[in-house]
Amino acid sequence: MTRILLENITKIFDGETAAVSDFTLEIPEGCFMVIVGPSGCGKTTTLRLIAGLEQPDSGNIYIGDTLANETAAKNRDVAMVFQNYVLYPHMTAFQNMAFALKMRKFPGKYIKERVRETAKLLGIEDLLRRKPHALSGGQRQRVALGKAIVRKPSAFLLDEPLSNLDAKMRLAMRTELKTLHQKLKTTTVYVTHDQVEAMTLGERVCVMYNGKIMQTGKPMEIYEKPVNRFVAGFFGTPPMNFIDGKVKIDNSKIHFVTHDNTIILPQSLMTCLNGYQGKEMILGIRPENVSQIPYANQEDNTLTAIVEIVEPVGNKTDVYLRNSSGERLILCTIPYTDLRVNQTVKIHIDINKIHIFEPDQTGKNVIFYND
Ligand SMILES: Nc1ncnc2c1ncn2[C@@H]1O[C@H](COP(=O)(O)OP(=O)(O)O)[C@@H](O)[C@H]1O
Ligand SMILES: [Mg+2]
């Protein structure tokens, strides 16, 4: 187990693309850290930098207390599992898992024990004699994980390890990975583009965009207090609603004036919204904080919209609406809703759950980050 520290790391490819830019992140000892972001944002590059497969243009990488910039990949004592897991096709699962230990010249008896122990942990004891072609996707991925685990590395680096599995297997492996981490407690950096995986697996989550860190925190912290509009929209399915409007403050009341409606915002937001009087802003509200029924102890705050799509999910219904300025609104409601397509409805928003974003590209969340 070990702590990993990335300090002001920048990696530029071909003298122009900054794949990773001034990246500072501490992965505490034993932590399961998820790095999440859209395709191309620099996740794999970050892992490869930790593994020693790429060299940073500037910045420092510490593994444990050692400055590892100059340490060769094979001496870094980290095990990486790639998206397209690499198993040797001519070797059995046992031989695949034993390979790295053999190279390191461990005694045969130790290797056997270690592989059996790991296979047991992963529930693949019965598959050890099979070659990769005779294994399912999920079984192959377990062997690939096994190859990493047998080495007892001080950290695991996992690059989208579940993305080649079908939905059901992905879910099963997700819970298994969680259990595995609870047992092994090895420092893990897990990379994914999937926000649900990030939320469910991460003890801490680091959100990346365009090579930069947007936000680092516990999953629920990021969900409830996203720093900006990118993070707010990236987390949550269906995604957060965004509505354009103007902040108006008169008679010491705060209003958010949209194309069709005026919403009265809580007095408690005066401090953070004071400076935005008359400004065009964006109101964010999650679908689960929108309702057909008024919220208790709230002044009238409705939005008018037309129902476009009603999507029963089973335990709830997602209703897609559109307002007169063409903005899409999503509402999560009860399984058997009476809402019908083309119906005009007034929907209520829970003003205690709103976010207000600046309208620029960054879209800072001024409710929580108003310094
Ligand atoms: N070896 C490389 N040479 C040139 N550009 C690269 C190389 N590796 C990655 N990139 C670029 O760096 C950016 C980040 O890539 P990557 O780290 O693979 O993103 P992610 O894993 O988040 O999808 C992308 O724009 C990608 O095209
Ligand atoms: Mg990648």
mmCIF file of C-alpha atoms and ligand atoms in Angstrom:
data_model
loop_
_atom_site.group_PDB
_atom_site.id
_atom_site.type_symbol
_atom_site.label_atom_id
_atom_site.label_comp_id
_atom_site.label_asym_id
_atom_site.label_seq_id
_atom_site.Cartn_x
_atom_site.Cartn_y
_atom_site.Cartn_z
ATOM 1 C CA MET A 1 0.000 0.000 0.000
ATOM 2 C CA THR A 2 1.244 3.390 -0.853
ATOM 3 C CA ARG A 3 0.335 6.995 -1.417
ATOM 4 C CA ILE A 4 0.650 8.448 -4.896
ATOM 5 C CA LEU A 5 1.146 12.158 -5.470
ATOM 6 C CA LEU A 6 1.032 13.952 -8.796
ATOM 7 C CA GLU A 7 2.337 17.483 -8.569
ATOM 8 C CA ASN A 8 1.768 20.032 -11.346
ATOM 9 C CA ILE A 9 2.044 17.400 -14.049
ATOM 10 C CA THR A 10 1.934 18.561 -17.652
ATOM 11 C CA LYS A 11 2.212 16.258 -20.651
ATOM 12 C CA ILE A 12 2.220 17.713 -24.143
ATOM 13 C CA PHE A 13 2.095 15.503 -27.245
ATOM 14 C CA ASP A 14 3.559 16.670 -30.569
ATOM 15 C CA GLY A 15 4.406 20.064 -29.091
ATOM 16 C CA GLU A 16 0.775 21.155 -29.146
ATOM 17 C CA THR A 17 -1.882 18.995 -27.435
ATOM 18 C CA ALA A 18 -1.691 19.317 -23.658
ATOM 19 C CA ALA A 19 -3.160 15.897 -22.838
ATOM 20 C CA VAL A 20 -2.611 16.606 -19.134
ATOM 21 C CA SER A 21 -2.203 20.133 -17.867
ATOM 22 C CA ASP A 22 -0.926 21.328 -14.464
ATOM 23 C CA PHE A 23 -2.470 18.273 -12.824
ATOM 24 C CA THR A 24 -2.127 18.006 -9.032
ATOM 25 C CA LEU A 25 -3.747 15.095 -7.231
ATOM 26 C CA GLU A 26 -2.999 13.135 -4.085
ATOM 27 C CA ILE A 27 -4.190 9.542 -3.899
ATOM 28 C CA PRO A 28 -4.005 8.668 -0.205
ATOM 29 C CA GLU A 29 -2.692 5.284 0.894
ATOM 30 C CA GLY A 30 -5.337 2.583 0.438
ATOM 31 C CA CYS A 31 -7.740 4.897 -1.377
ATOM 32 C CA PHE A 32 -9.924 3.892 -4.330
ATOM 33 C CA MET A 33 -9.622 6.981 -6.510
ATOM 34 C CA VAL A 34 -11.668 7.248 -9.677
ATOM 35 C CA ILE A 35 -10.574 9.607 -12.437
ATOM 36 C CA VAL A 36 -13.594 10.319 -14.622
ATOM 37 C CA GLY A 37 -14.150 12.467 -17.690
ATOM 38 C CA PRO A 38 -15.219 12.345 -21.321
ATOM 39 C CA SER A 39 -13.213 10.512 -23.964
ATOM 40 C CA GLY A 40 -9.980 12.307 -24.850
ATOM 41 C CA CYS A 41 -9.737 14.334 -21.605
ATOM 42 C CA GLY A 42 -6.397 12.780 -20.612
ATOM 43 C CA LYS A 43 -7.321 9.903 -18.302
ATOM 44 C CA THR A 44 -5.221 7.185 -19.930
ATOM 45 C CA THR A 45 -2.272 9.549 -20.252
ATOM 46 C CA THR A 46 -2.478 10.268 -16.508
ATOM 47 C CA LEU A 47 -2.392 6.533 -15.702
ATOM 48 C CA ARG A 48 0.486 5.949 -18.122
ATOM 49 C CA LEU A 49 2.408 8.758 -16.435
ATOM 50 C CA ILE A 50 1.941 7.090 -13.038
ATOM 51 C CA ALA A 51 2.956 3.724 -14.508
ATOM 52 C CA GLY A 52 6.068 5.231 -16.075
ATOM 53 C CA LEU A 53 4.936 4.472 -19.640
ATOM 54 C CA GLU A 54 5.027 8.215 -20.415
ATOM 55 C CA GLN A 55 7.340 10.907 -19.114
ATOM 56 C CA PRO A 56 5.898 14.237 -17.944
ATOM 57 C CA ASP A 57 7.144 17.459 -19.581
ATOM 58 C CA SER A 58 7.033 19.060 -16.151
ATOM 59 C CA GLY A 59 5.945 18.209 -12.643
ATOM 60 C CA ASN A 60 6.699 15.460 -10.162
ATOM 61 C CA ILE A 61 5.299 12.009 -9.518
ATOM 62 C CA TYR A 62 5.759 10.502 -6.073
ATOM 63 C CA ILE A 63 5.039 6.853 -5.365
ATOM 64 C CA GLY A 64 5.270 6.390 -1.631
ATOM 65 C CA ASP A 65 7.902 8.853 -0.494
ATOM 66 C CA THR A 66 10.028 8.375 -3.570
ATOM 67 C CA LEU A 67 10.236 10.844 -6.408
ATOM 68 C CA ALA A 68 9.523 8.405 -9.212
ATOM 69 C CA ASN A 69 10.102 10.599 -12.297
ATOM 70 C CA GLU A 70 13.319 8.780 -13.105
ATOM 71 C CA THR A 71 12.200 5.314 -11.971
ATOM 72 C CA ALA A 72 11.771 2.843 -14.842
ATOM 73 C CA ALA A 73 8.243 1.481 -15.333
ATOM 74 C CA LYS A 74 9.230 -2.035 -14.276
ATOM 75 C CA ASN A 75 10.591 -0.757 -10.969
ATOM 76 C CA ARG A 76 7.569 1.307 -9.971
ATOM 77 C CA ASP A 77 5.753 -1.578 -8.258
ATOM 78 C CA VAL A 78 2.400 -0.628 -9.723
ATOM 79 C CA ALA A 79 0.224 -2.959 -11.807
ATOM 80 C CA MET A 80 -1.787 -1.607 -14.694
ATOM 81 C CA VAL A 81 -4.849 -3.305 -16.171
ATOM 82 C CA PHE A 82 -5.662 -1.984 -19.605
ATOM 83 C CA GLN A 83 -8.997 -1.428 -21.296
ATOM 84 C CA ASN A 84 -8.139 -4.094 -23.860
ATOM 85 C CA TYR A 85 -6.813 -6.548 -21.316
ATOM 86 C CA VAL A 86 -3.822 -8.403 -22.591
ATOM 87 C CA LEU A 87 -3.780 -12.150 -22.014
ATOM 88 C CA TYR A 88 -1.324 -14.434 -23.780
ATOM 89 C CA PRO A 89 -3.588 -16.524 -26.053
ATOM 90 C CA HIS A 90 -1.392 -19.644 -26.003
ATOM 91 C CA MET A 91 -1.204 -19.765 -22.198
ATOM 92 C CA THR A 92 -3.810 -21.060 -19.747
ATOM 93 C CA ALA A 93 -5.384 -18.749 -17.184
ATOM 94 C CA PHE A 94 -2.971 -20.198 -14.627
ATOM 95 C CA GLN A 95 0.063 -19.551 -16.816
ATOM 96 C CA ASN A 96 -1.135 -16.043 -17.612
ATOM 97 C CA MET A 97 -1.473 -15.233 -13.937
ATOM 98 C CA ALA A 98 1.798 -16.908 -13.026
ATOM 99 C CA PHE A 99 3.803 -15.224 -15.785
ATOM 100 C CA ALA A 100 4.962 -12.083 -13.973
ATOM 101 C CA LEU A 101 5.949 -14.093 -10.883
ATOM 102 C CA LYS A 102 7.908 -16.540 -13.037
ATOM 103 C CA MET A 103 9.786 -13.682 -14.689
ATOM 104 C CA ARG A 104 10.714 -12.471 -11.223
ATOM 105 C CA LYS A 105 12.021 -15.967 -10.469
ATOM 106 C CA PHE A 106 9.784 -16.751 -7.502
ATOM 107 C CA PRO A 107 9.873 -20.417 -6.422
ATOM 108 C CA GLY A 108 7.338 -22.678 -8.151
ATOM 109 C CA LYS A 109 5.569 -23.593 -4.920
ATOM 110 C CA TYR A 110 5.035 -19.953 -3.989
ATOM 111 C CA ILE A 111 3.729 -19.154 -7.479
ATOM 112 C CA LYS A 112 1.233 -22.030 -7.319
ATOM 113 C CA GLU A 113 -0.055 -20.959 -3.934
ATOM 114 C CA ARG A 114 -0.237 -17.319 -4.901
ATOM 115 C CA VAL A 115 -2.143 -18.000 -8.147
ATOM 116 C CA ARG A 116 -4.595 -20.367 -6.379
ATOM 117 C CA GLU A 117 -5.184 -17.861 -3.605
ATOM 118 C CA THR A 118 -5.850 -15.078 -6.124
ATOM 119 C CA ALA A 119 -8.056 -17.317 -8.273
ATOM 120 C CA LYS A 120 -10.115 -18.103 -5.191
ATOM 121 C CA LEU A 121 -10.489 -14.418 -4.417
ATOM 122 C CA LEU A 122 -11.787 -13.837 -7.951
ATOM 123 C CA GLY A 123 -13.920 -16.990 -8.103
ATOM 124 C CA ILE A 124 -12.041 -18.472 -11.057
ATOM 125 C CA GLU A 125 -10.424 -21.549 -9.428
ATOM 126 C CA ASP A 126 -12.205 -23.835 -11.876
ATOM 127 C CA LEU A 127 -11.040 -21.940 -14.934
ATOM 128 C CA LEU A 128 -7.290 -22.026 -14.375
ATOM 129 C CA ARG A 129 -6.652 -24.667 -17.024
ATOM 130 C CA ARG A 130 -8.545 -22.876 -19.759
ATOM 131 C CA LYS A 131 -6.974 -20.729 -22.427
ATOM 132 C CA PRO A 132 -8.399 -17.247 -23.067
ATOM 133 C CA HIS A 133 -10.472 -18.313 -26.115
ATOM 134 C CA ALA A 134 -12.439 -20.663 -23.857
ATOM 135 C CA LEU A 135 -13.320 -17.907 -21.386
ATOM 136 C CA SER A 136 -16.180 -15.387 -21.503
ATOM 137 C CA GLY A 137 -15.476 -11.638 -21.476
ATOM 138 C CA GLY A 138 -16.103 -11.382 -17.756
ATOM 139 C CA GLN A 139 -13.905 -14.408 -17.000
ATOM 140 C CA ARG A 140 -11.081 -13.008 -19.126
ATOM 141 C CA GLN A 141 -11.318 -9.743 -17.297
ATOM 142 C CA ARG A 142 -11.053 -11.575 -13.982
ATOM 143 C CA VAL A 143 -7.896 -13.317 -15.196
ATOM 144 C CA ALA A 144 -6.490 -9.949 -16.282
ATOM 145 C CA LEU A 145 -7.211 -8.588 -12.807
ATOM 146 C CA GLY A 146 -5.680 -11.749 -11.365
ATOM 147 C CA LYS A 147 -2.465 -11.075 -13.264
ATOM 148 C CA ALA A 148 -2.259 -7.729 -11.491
ATOM 149 C CA ILE A 149 -3.286 -9.013 -8.054
ATOM 150 C CA VAL A 150 -0.861 -11.966 -7.839
ATOM 151 C CA ARG A 151 2.063 -9.577 -7.917
ATOM 152 C CA LYS A 152 0.884 -7.827 -4.733
ATOM 153 C CA PRO A 153 1.803 -4.443 -6.177
ATOM 154 C CA SER A 154 1.660 -1.343 -4.008
ATOM 155 C CA ALA A 155 -0.957 0.164 -6.334
ATOM 156 C CA PHE A 156 -3.408 -0.848 -9.057
ATOM 157 C CA LEU A 157 -3.914 1.314 -12.110
ATOM 158 C CA LEU A 158 -7.113 0.289 -13.888
ATOM 159 C CA ASP A 159 -7.947 1.820 -17.261
ATOM 160 C CA GLU A 160 -11.666 1.398 -18.069
ATOM 161 C CA PRO A 161 -11.443 -2.302 -17.141
ATOM 162 C CA LEU A 162 -15.180 -2.903 -17.499
ATOM 163 C CA SER A 163 -15.898 -1.060 -20.725
ATOM 164 C CA ASN A 164 -15.689 -4.140 -22.951
ATOM 165 C CA LEU A 165 -18.233 -6.082 -20.904
ATOM 166 C CA ASP A 166 -21.974 -6.176 -21.477
ATOM 167 C CA ALA A 167 -24.187 -4.148 -19.155
ATOM 168 C CA LYS A 168 -25.103 -6.984 -16.808
ATOM 169 C CA MET A 169 -21.539 -8.242 -16.432
ATOM 170 C CA ARG A 170 -20.305 -4.681 -15.929
ATOM 171 C CA LEU A 171 -22.665 -4.291 -13.000
ATOM 172 C CA ALA A 172 -21.600 -7.633 -11.494
ATOM 173 C CA MET A 173 -17.894 -6.830 -11.850
ATOM 174 C CA ARG A 174 -18.442 -3.384 -10.393
ATOM 175 C CA THR A 175 -19.688 -4.797 -7.120
ATOM 176 C CA GLU A 176 -16.934 -7.431 -7.185
ATOM 177 C CA LEU A 177 -14.270 -4.775 -7.596
ATOM 178 C CA LYS A 178 -15.693 -2.958 -4.618
ATOM 179 C CA THR A 179 -15.625 -6.087 -2.476
ATOM 180 C CA LEU A 180 -12.126 -6.849 -3.699
ATOM 181 C CA HIS A 181 -10.901 -3.422 -2.661
ATOM 182 C CA GLN A 182 -12.509 -3.793 0.750
ATOM 183 C CA LYS A 183 -10.487 -6.995 1.177
ATOM 184 C CA LEU A 184 -7.152 -5.950 -0.313
ATOM 185 C CA LYS A 185 -7.173 -2.214 0.504
ATOM 186 C CA THR A 186 -4.569 -1.599 -2.162
ATOM 187 C CA THR A 187 -4.241 1.994 -3.397
ATOM 188 C CA THR A 188 -6.184 2.069 -6.668
ATOM 189 C CA VAL A 189 -6.481 4.573 -9.469
ATOM 190 C CA TYR A 190 -9.477 3.646 -11.596
ATOM 191 C CA VAL A 191 -10.161 5.450 -14.849
ATOM 192 C CA THR A 192 -13.576 5.591 -16.512
ATOM 193 C CA HIS A 193 -15.743 7.801 -18.726
ATOM 194 C CA ASP A 194 -18.829 6.483 -16.930
ATOM 195 C CA GLN A 195 -20.165 8.778 -14.218
ATOM 196 C CA VAL A 196 -22.215 5.990 -12.625
ATOM 197 C CA GLU A 197 -19.094 3.851 -12.225
ATOM 198 C CA ALA A 198 -17.308 6.844 -10.746
ATOM 199 C CA MET A 199 -20.080 7.537 -8.245
ATOM 200 C CA THR A 200 -20.552 3.934 -7.194
ATOM 201 C CA LEU A 201 -16.921 2.830 -7.017
ATOM 202 C CA GLY A 202 -14.967 5.884 -5.962
ATOM 203 C CA GLU A 203 -14.067 6.668 -2.402
ATOM 204 C CA ARG A 204 -12.851 9.845 -3.972
ATOM 205 C CA VAL A 205 -13.556 11.056 -7.477
ATOM 206 C CA CYS A 206 -11.460 13.352 -9.646
ATOM 207 C CA VAL A 207 -13.338 14.904 -12.563
ATOM 208 C CA MET A 208 -11.200 15.753 -15.597
ATOM 209 C CA TYR A 209 -11.986 17.854 -18.633
ATOM 210 C CA ASN A 210 -9.578 18.923 -21.370
ATOM 211 C CA GLY A 211 -6.540 17.687 -19.464
ATOM 212 C CA LYS A 212 -7.450 19.618 -16.334
ATOM 213 C CA ILE A 213 -8.971 18.724 -12.987
ATOM 214 C CA MET A 214 -12.402 20.269 -12.584
ATOM 215 C CA GLN A 215 -13.177 18.929 -9.107
ATOM 216 C CA THR A 216 -11.973 16.336 -6.628
ATOM 217 C CA GLY A 217 -14.081 15.058 -3.765
ATOM 218 C CA LYS A 218 -16.337 12.391 -2.373
ATOM 219 C CA PRO A 219 -18.972 11.195 -4.875
ATOM 220 C CA MET A 220 -21.956 12.783 -3.120
ATOM 221 C CA GLU A 221 -20.063 16.038 -2.591
ATOM 222 C CA ILE A 222 -19.540 16.263 -6.341
ATOM 223 C CA TYR A 223 -23.151 15.359 -7.038
ATOM 224 C CA GLU A 224 -24.584 17.851 -4.586
ATOM 225 C CA LYS A 225 -22.075 20.663 -4.927
ATOM 226 C CA PRO A 226 -20.643 20.593 -8.449
ATOM 227 C CA VAL A 227 -18.142 23.421 -8.946
ATOM 228 C CA ASN A 228 -19.340 24.275 -12.419
ATOM 229 C CA ARG A 229 -21.856 23.527 -15.136
ATOM 230 C CA PHE A 230 -19.670 20.886 -16.760
ATOM 231 C CA VAL A 231 -19.472 18.803 -13.572
ATOM 232 C CA ALA A 232 -23.159 19.419 -12.818
ATOM 233 C CA GLY A 233 -24.199 18.147 -16.240
ATOM 234 C CA PHE A 234 -21.750 15.255 -16.312
ATOM 235 C CA PHE A 235 -23.047 13.604 -13.131
ATOM 236 C CA GLY A 236 -26.588 12.306 -12.904
ATOM 237 C CA THR A 237 -28.953 10.385 -15.186
ATOM 238 C CA PRO A 238 -31.136 11.849 -16.462
ATOM 239 C CA PRO A 239 -28.950 14.963 -16.334
ATOM 240 C CA MET A 240 -29.541 18.231 -14.492
ATOM 241 C CA ASN A 241 -31.940 20.737 -16.059
ATOM 242 C CA PHE A 242 -30.483 24.084 -17.125
ATOM 243 C CA ILE A 243 -32.735 27.094 -17.543
ATOM 244 C CA ASP A 244 -31.609 30.537 -18.760
ATOM 245 C CA GLY A 245 -32.815 33.588 -16.904
ATOM 246 C CA LYS A 246 -31.970 36.758 -15.055
ATOM 247 C CA VAL A 247 -31.334 37.345 -11.384
ATOM 248 C CA LYS A 248 -33.479 40.234 -10.117
ATOM 249 C CA ILE A 249 -33.330 41.594 -6.626
ATOM 250 C CA ASP A 250 -36.016 44.017 -5.466
ATOM 251 C CA ASN A 251 -37.609 44.722 -2.139
ATOM 252 C CA SER A 252 -34.927 42.437 -0.778
ATOM 253 C CA LYS A 253 -36.519 39.511 -2.599
ATOM 254 C CA ILE A 254 -34.496 37.473 -5.055
ATOM 255 C CA HIS A 255 -36.181 36.455 -8.283
ATOM 256 C CA PHE A 256 -35.019 34.308 -11.125
ATOM 257 C CA VAL A 257 -36.844 35.487 -14.227
ATOM 258 C CA THR A 258 -37.039 32.956 -17.065
ATOM 259 C CA HIS A 259 -38.641 33.350 -20.489
ATOM 260 C CA ASP A 260 -42.099 32.487 -19.135
ATOM 261 C CA ASN A 261 -41.930 32.401 -15.356
ATOM 262 C CA THR A 262 -40.583 34.081 -12.266
ATOM 263 C CA ILE A 263 -39.226 31.998 -9.464
ATOM 264 C CA ILE A 264 -38.708 33.343 -5.971
ATOM 265 C CA LEU A 265 -35.420 32.157 -4.550
ATOM 266 C CA PRO A 266 -34.653 31.622 -0.859
ATOM 267 C CA GLN A 267 -33.517 34.626 1.128
ATOM 268 C CA SER A 268 -30.505 32.642 2.286
ATOM 269 C CA LEU A 269 -28.980 33.019 -1.178
ATOM 270 C CA MET A 270 -28.791 36.817 -0.868
ATOM 271 C CA THR A 271 -25.090 36.812 0.024
ATOM 272 C CA CYS A 272 -24.028 34.740 -2.943
ATOM 273 C CA LEU A 273 -26.401 36.305 -5.485
ATOM 274 C CA ASN A 274 -26.097 39.943 -4.403
ATOM 275 C CA GLY A 275 -23.439 40.667 -6.984
ATOM 276 C CA TYR A 276 -25.454 39.181 -9.835
ATOM 277 C CA GLN A 277 -28.417 41.579 -9.827
ATOM 278 C CA GLY A 278 -29.650 42.022 -13.421
ATOM 279 C CA LYS A 279 -27.235 39.430 -14.794
ATOM 280 C CA GLU A 280 -28.062 36.635 -17.206
ATOM 281 C CA MET A 281 -27.394 33.382 -15.362
ATOM 282 C CA ILE A 282 -28.289 29.704 -15.659
ATOM 283 C CA LEU A 283 -30.436 27.938 -13.092
ATOM 284 C CA GLY A 284 -29.701 24.251 -12.556
ATOM 285 C CA ILE A 285 -32.135 21.800 -10.975
ATOM 286 C CA ARG A 286 -31.935 18.011 -10.950
ATOM 287 C CA PRO A 287 -34.890 16.015 -12.342
ATOM 288 C CA GLU A 288 -35.549 14.519 -8.909
ATOM 289 C CA ASN A 289 -36.016 18.009 -7.480
ATOM 290 C CA VAL A 290 -38.787 18.882 -9.909
ATOM 291 C CA SER A 291 -42.362 17.820 -9.150
ATOM 292 C CA GLN A 292 -45.982 18.090 -10.283
ATOM 293 C CA ILE A 293 -46.888 18.717 -6.655
ATOM 294 C CA PRO A 294 -45.868 21.959 -4.903
ATOM 295 C CA TYR A 295 -43.089 21.654 -2.336
ATOM 296 C CA ALA A 296 -44.012 22.315 1.280
ATOM 297 C CA ASN A 297 -43.405 25.775 2.714
ATOM 298 C CA GLN A 298 -42.358 27.244 -0.600
ATOM 299 C CA GLU A 299 -43.848 30.227 -2.334
ATOM 300 C CA ASP A 300 -45.306 29.595 -5.754
ATOM 301 C CA ASN A 301 -42.471 28.705 -8.097
ATOM 302 C CA THR A 302 -43.666 26.989 -11.193
ATOM 303 C CA LEU A 303 -42.325 26.472 -14.676
ATOM 304 C CA THR A 304 -44.625 26.028 -17.626
ATOM 305 C CA ALA A 305 -43.730 23.380 -20.186
ATOM 306 C CA ILE A 306 -45.163 20.905 -22.667
ATOM 307 C CA VAL A 307 -44.742 17.148 -22.252
ATOM 308 C CA GLU A 308 -42.724 15.651 -25.130
ATOM 309 C CA ILE A 309 -41.812 12.148 -23.994
ATOM 310 C CA VAL A 310 -42.981 9.940 -21.134
ATOM 311 C CA GLU A 311 -40.439 7.260 -20.337
ATOM 312 C CA PRO A 312 -41.449 4.585 -17.791
ATOM 313 C CA VAL A 313 -38.333 3.129 -16.140
ATOM 314 C CA GLY A 314 -40.125 0.804 -13.725
ATOM 315 C CA ASN A 315 -39.519 2.252 -10.283
ATOM 316 C CA LYS A 316 -40.112 5.792 -11.653
ATOM 317 C CA THR A 317 -41.048 7.659 -14.819
ATOM 318 C CA ASP A 318 -38.792 10.175 -16.561
ATOM 319 C CA VAL A 319 -40.818 12.866 -18.267
ATOM 320 C CA TYR A 320 -39.175 15.049 -20.912
ATOM 321 C CA LEU A 321 -40.723 18.477 -21.355
ATOM 322 C CA ARG A 322 -39.934 21.607 -23.356
ATOM 323 C CA ASN A 323 -40.611 25.221 -22.404
ATOM 324 C CA SER A 324 -41.535 28.070 -24.754
ATOM 325 C CA SER A 325 -37.904 29.090 -25.246
ATOM 326 C CA GLY A 326 -37.058 25.591 -26.424
ATOM 327 C CA GLU A 327 -35.215 24.450 -23.301
ATOM 328 C CA ARG A 328 -35.589 20.822 -22.310
ATOM 329 C CA LEU A 329 -36.740 19.983 -18.802
ATOM 330 C CA ILE A 330 -36.722 16.529 -17.265
ATOM 331 C CA LEU A 331 -38.880 15.490 -14.357
ATOM 332 C CA CYS A 332 -38.612 12.229 -12.413
ATOM 333 C CA THR A 333 -41.988 11.159 -11.158
ATOM 334 C CA ILE A 334 -44.040 8.196 -9.945
ATOM 335 C CA PRO A 335 -44.286 4.939 -11.973
ATOM 336 C CA TYR A 336 -47.891 5.446 -13.157
ATOM 337 C CA THR A 337 -47.974 9.110 -14.063
ATOM 338 C CA ASP A 338 -51.044 10.753 -15.562
ATOM 339 C CA LEU A 339 -48.899 13.082 -17.671
ATOM 340 C CA ARG A 340 -49.593 12.770 -21.400
ATOM 341 C CA VAL A 341 -47.663 13.856 -24.496
ATOM 342 C CA ASN A 342 -48.492 17.414 -25.701
ATOM 343 C CA GLN A 343 -50.079 18.306 -22.379
ATOM 344 C CA THR A 344 -49.118 21.749 -20.997
ATOM 345 C CA VAL A 345 -48.162 21.470 -17.351
ATOM 346 C CA LYS A 346 -47.018 23.630 -14.511
ATOM 347 C CA ILE A 347 -44.181 21.976 -12.671
ATOM 348 C CA HIS A 348 -42.703 22.941 -9.351
ATOM 349 C CA ILE A 349 -39.043 23.121 -8.496
ATOM 350 C CA ASP A 350 -37.571 22.672 -5.053
ATOM 351 C CA ILE A 351 -35.865 26.026 -4.601
ATOM 352 C CA ASN A 352 -33.750 24.637 -1.777
ATOM 353 C CA LYS A 353 -32.025 22.388 -4.302
ATOM 354 C CA ILE A 354 -31.178 24.883 -7.027
ATOM 355 C CA HIS A 355 -27.806 25.758 -8.487
ATOM 356 C CA ILE A 356 -26.997 29.046 -10.208
ATOM 357 C CA PHE A 357 -24.212 29.030 -12.798
ATOM 358 C CA GLU A 358 -22.369 31.835 -14.534
ATOM 359 C CA PRO A 359 -23.219 31.826 -18.244
ATOM 360 C CA ASP A 360 -19.640 31.681 -19.548
ATOM 361 C CA GLN A 361 -17.924 28.520 -20.711
ATOM 362 C CA THR A 362 -16.657 27.568 -17.256
ATOM 363 C CA GLY A 363 -20.067 28.153 -15.712
ATOM 364 C CA LYS A 364 -19.001 28.556 -12.085
ATOM 365 C CA ASN A 365 -21.609 27.446 -9.531
ATOM 366 C CA VAL A 366 -22.067 30.698 -7.583
ATOM 367 C CA ILE A 367 -24.302 29.156 -4.928
ATOM 368 C CA PHE A 368 -21.511 27.054 -3.436
ATOM 369 C CA TYR A 369 -18.386 28.663 -4.832
ATOM 370 C CA ASN A 370 -18.909 32.383 -4.549
ATOM 371 C CA ASP A 371 -15.591 33.757 -3.371
HETATM 372 N N1 LIG B 1 0.821 9.056 -27.984
HETATM 373 C C1 LIG B 1 0.080 10.120 -28.285
HETATM 374 N N2 LIG B 1 0.445 10.978 -29.258
HETATM 375 C C2 LIG B 1 -0.286 12.077 -29.532
HETATM 376 N N3 LIG B 1 -1.412 12.417 -28.900
HETATM 377 C C3 LIG B 1 -1.840 11.606 -27.922
HETATM 378 C C4 LIG B 1 -1.124 10.411 -27.557
HETATM 379 N N4 LIG B 1 -1.789 9.807 -26.534
HETATM 380 C C5 LIG B 1 -2.875 10.578 -26.294
HETATM 381 N N5 LIG B 1 -2.901 11.659 -27.114
HETATM 382 C C6 LIG B 1 -3.922 12.737 -27.091
HETATM 383 O O1 LIG B 1 -4.012 13.225 -25.776
HETATM 384 C C7 LIG B 1 -5.368 13.468 -25.413
HETATM 385 C C8 LIG B 1 -5.751 12.641 -24.202
HETATM 386 O O2 LIG B 1 -5.775 11.268 -24.542
HETATM 387 P P1 LIG B 1 -6.088 10.111 -23.515
HETATM 388 O O3 LIG B 1 -5.220 10.281 -22.322
HETATM 389 O O4 LIG B 1 -5.991 8.830 -24.242
HETATM 390 O O5 LIG B 1 -7.599 10.442 -23.135
HETATM 391 P P2 LIG B 1 -8.716 9.522 -22.438
HETATM 392 O O6 LIG B 1 -8.054 8.301 -21.893
HETATM 393 O O7 LIG B 1 -9.319 10.397 -21.395
HETATM 394 O O8 LIG B 1 -9.708 9.197 -23.512
HETATM 395 C C9 LIG B 1 -6.196 13.178 -26.661
HETATM 396 O O9 LIG B 1 -6.398 14.368 -27.350
HETATM 397 C C10 LIG B 1 -5.305 12.226 -27.431
HETATM 398 O O10 LIG B 1 -5.564 12.310 -28.809
HETATM 399 MG MG MG B 2 -8.477 6.256 -22.298
#
